[in-house]
Each structure stands twice: as structure tokens, then as C-alpha cells.
mmCIF file of C-alpha atoms in Angstrom:
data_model
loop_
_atom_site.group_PDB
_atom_site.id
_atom_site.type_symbol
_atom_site.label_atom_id
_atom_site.label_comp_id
_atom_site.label_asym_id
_atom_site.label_seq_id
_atom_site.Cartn_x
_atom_site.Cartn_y
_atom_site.Cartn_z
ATOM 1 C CA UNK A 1 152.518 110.331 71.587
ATOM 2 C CA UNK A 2 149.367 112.202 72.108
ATOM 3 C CA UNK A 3 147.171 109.055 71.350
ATOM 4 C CA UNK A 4 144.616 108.553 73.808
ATOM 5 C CA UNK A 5 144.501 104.976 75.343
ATOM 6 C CA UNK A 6 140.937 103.512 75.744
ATOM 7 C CA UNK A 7 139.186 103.210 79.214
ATOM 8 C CA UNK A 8 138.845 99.508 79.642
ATOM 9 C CA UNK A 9 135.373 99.447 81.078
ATOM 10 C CA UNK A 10 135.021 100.423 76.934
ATOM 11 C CA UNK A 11 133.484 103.987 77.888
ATOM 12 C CA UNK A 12 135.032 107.034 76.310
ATOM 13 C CA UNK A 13 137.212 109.453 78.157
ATOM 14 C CA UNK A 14 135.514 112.287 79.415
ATOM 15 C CA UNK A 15 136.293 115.754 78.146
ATOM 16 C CA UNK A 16 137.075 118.124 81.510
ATOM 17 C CA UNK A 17 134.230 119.922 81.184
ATOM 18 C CA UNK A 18 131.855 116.542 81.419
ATOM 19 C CA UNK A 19 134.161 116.201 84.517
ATOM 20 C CA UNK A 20 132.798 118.930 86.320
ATOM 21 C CA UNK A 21 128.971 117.948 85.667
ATOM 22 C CA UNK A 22 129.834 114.474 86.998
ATOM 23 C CA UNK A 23 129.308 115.669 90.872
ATOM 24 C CA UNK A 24 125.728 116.875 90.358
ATOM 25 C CA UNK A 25 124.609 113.892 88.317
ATOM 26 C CA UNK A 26 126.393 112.239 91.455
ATOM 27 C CA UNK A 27 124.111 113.778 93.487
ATOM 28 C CA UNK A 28 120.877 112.925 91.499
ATOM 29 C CA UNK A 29 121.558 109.551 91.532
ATOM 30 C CA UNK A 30 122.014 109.268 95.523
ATOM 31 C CA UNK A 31 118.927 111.672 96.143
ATOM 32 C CA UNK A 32 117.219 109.120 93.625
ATOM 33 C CA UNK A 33 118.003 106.199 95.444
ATOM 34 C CA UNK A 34 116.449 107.879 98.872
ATOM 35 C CA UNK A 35 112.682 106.766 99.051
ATOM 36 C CA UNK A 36 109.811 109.438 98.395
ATOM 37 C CA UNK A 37 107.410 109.446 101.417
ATOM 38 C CA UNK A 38 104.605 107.829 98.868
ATOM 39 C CA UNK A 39 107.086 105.114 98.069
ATOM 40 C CA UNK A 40 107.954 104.865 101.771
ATOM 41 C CA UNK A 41 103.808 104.736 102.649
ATOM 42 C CA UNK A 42 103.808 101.799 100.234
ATOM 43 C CA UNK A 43 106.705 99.759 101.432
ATOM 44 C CA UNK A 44 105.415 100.236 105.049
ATOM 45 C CA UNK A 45 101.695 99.646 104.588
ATOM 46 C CA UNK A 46 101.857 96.637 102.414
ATOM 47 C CA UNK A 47 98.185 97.679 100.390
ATOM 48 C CA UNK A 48 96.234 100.289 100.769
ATOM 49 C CA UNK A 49 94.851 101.742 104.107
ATOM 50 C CA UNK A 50 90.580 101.747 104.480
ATOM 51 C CA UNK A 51 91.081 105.527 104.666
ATOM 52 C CA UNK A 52 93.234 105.989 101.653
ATOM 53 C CA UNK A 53 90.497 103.460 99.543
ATOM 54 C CA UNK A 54 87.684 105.443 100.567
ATOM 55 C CA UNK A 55 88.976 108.572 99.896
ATOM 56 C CA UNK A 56 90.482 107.165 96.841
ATOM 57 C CA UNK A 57 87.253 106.048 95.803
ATOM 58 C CA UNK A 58 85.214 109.257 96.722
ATOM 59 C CA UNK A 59 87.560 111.151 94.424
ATOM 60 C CA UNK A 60 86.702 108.897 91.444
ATOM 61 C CA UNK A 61 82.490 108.856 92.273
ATOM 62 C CA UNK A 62 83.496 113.130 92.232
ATOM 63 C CA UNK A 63 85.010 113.397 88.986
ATOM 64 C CA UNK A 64 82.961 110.593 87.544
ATOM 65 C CA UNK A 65 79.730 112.727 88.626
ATOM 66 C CA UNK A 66 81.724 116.139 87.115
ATOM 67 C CA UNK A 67 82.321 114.220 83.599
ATOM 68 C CA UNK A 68 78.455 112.791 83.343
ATOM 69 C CA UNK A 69 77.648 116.439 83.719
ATOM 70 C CA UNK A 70 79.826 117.103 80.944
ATOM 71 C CA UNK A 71 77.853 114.517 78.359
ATOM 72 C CA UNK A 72 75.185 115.757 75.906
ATOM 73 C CA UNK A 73 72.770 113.195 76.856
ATOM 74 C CA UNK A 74 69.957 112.370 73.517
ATOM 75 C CA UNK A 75 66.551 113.817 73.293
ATOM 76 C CA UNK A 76 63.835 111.106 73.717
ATOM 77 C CA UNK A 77 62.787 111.595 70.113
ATOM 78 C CA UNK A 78 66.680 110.505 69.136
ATOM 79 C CA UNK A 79 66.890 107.975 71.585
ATOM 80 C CA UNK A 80 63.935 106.381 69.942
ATOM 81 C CA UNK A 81 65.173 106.644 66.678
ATOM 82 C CA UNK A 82 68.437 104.996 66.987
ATOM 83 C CA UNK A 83 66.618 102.086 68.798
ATOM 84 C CA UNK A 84 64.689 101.747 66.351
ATOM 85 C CA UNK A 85 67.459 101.833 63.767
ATOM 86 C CA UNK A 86 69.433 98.924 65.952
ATOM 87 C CA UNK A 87 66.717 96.606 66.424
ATOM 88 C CA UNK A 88 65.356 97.014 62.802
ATOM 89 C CA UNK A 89 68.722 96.162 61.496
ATOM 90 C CA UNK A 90 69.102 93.517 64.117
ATOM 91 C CA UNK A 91 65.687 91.809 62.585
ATOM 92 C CA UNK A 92 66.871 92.206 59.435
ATOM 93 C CA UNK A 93 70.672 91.002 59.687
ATOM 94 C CA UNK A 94 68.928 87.435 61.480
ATOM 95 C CA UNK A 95 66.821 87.094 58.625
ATOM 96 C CA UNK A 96 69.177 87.243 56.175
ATOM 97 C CA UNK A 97 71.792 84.765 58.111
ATOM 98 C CA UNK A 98 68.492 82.496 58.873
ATOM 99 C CA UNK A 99 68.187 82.030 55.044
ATOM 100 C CA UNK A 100 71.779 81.056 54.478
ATOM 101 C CA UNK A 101 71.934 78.456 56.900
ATOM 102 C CA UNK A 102 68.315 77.123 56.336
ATOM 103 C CA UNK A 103 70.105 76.995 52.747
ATOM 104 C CA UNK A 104 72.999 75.384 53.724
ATOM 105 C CA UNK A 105 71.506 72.459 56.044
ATOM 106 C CA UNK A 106 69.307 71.610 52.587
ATOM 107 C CA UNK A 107 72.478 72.046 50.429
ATOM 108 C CA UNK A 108 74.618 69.286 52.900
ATOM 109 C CA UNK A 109 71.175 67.086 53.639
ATOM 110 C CA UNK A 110 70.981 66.733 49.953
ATOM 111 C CA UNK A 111 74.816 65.931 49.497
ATOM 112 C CA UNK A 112 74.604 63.487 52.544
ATOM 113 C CA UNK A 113 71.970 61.616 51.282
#
């Protein structure tokens, strides 16, 4: 008797109080579907405008300037370490695979024949 009979669409019933939030979701949805002015500026201008690029691009040569400031650039004295440090281990590291394949061309010559 007071058995509730499923909504075909296979959604459950909602409770009366859902009911009354229903017209303001309503009204999200529509305002949603109404374009923004950027997304109208897109539709309408296909790619970006010269303007829009060059002021799109001075804003990023701005706050590219502002973060370099930011940076705690080395001291000559480390920057000549750690070069030193990279092409050391650079000299060393080409050495050492040098003498493994000089190895291994004698090891295969000598298997070859």
C-alpha cells in the first residue's frame, strides 16, 4: 500500500525538500549554458588578437623578470667549483666506459676469430 513504485528513468524519487532546491539548480544550469564574455571573445575571434598576444606576452617577460629577481644566483667561486666538479666527473665517467668497450671489441675480436 505505501510501497513506493520506481521512477523508470531508474532515478530515485525525490524527497520534497530536494523538490524545492530543484528550481535553483534549474537556474544554474541555464545561466551555465549562457556564454561568458571570454568564451564569447573566443568563439568570435577564432585565435588570438595581435593586441591580446602582445599584451599576453608582456605579462609573461614581467613576471618572468620579477621571478629571476627572486633566484639566488652562485658566487663565481661556486660557479667554478661545480664546473669543475661536472667536467672532472665527465672525464672520468668516459674513461671508465672507454675501457669497457676497448675491452669488449678485444673480448668479441678474439671470439670472432
Amino acid at each position: 500500500m505505501g510501497r513506493a513504485v520506481p521512477d523508470p528513468s531508474g532515478t530515485p524519487a525525490a524527497s520534497p525538500s530536494e523538490e524545492e532546491g530543484r528550481p535553483e539548480r534549474e537556474m544554474k544550469k541555464k545561466a551555465s549554458l549562457v556564454p561568458s564574455k571570454r568564451e564569447a571573445e573566443k568563439k568570435s575571434d577564432n585565435g588570438m588578437s595581435v593586441s591580446r598576444m602582445v599584451r599576453t606576452s608582456l605579462q609573461f617577460l614581467r613576471e618572468s623578470r620579477t621571478e629571476l629577481k627572486k633566484v639566488k644566483w652562485p658566487t663565481r667561486k661556486e660557479l667554478l667549483a661545480s664546473t669543475a666538479v661536472v667536467v672532472g666527473l665527465t672525464l672520468l665517467i668516459s674513461f671508465f666506459l672507454g675501457l669497457i668497450d676497448f675491452g669488449l671489441i678485444k673480448i668479441i675480436k678474439n671470439i670472432v676469430g
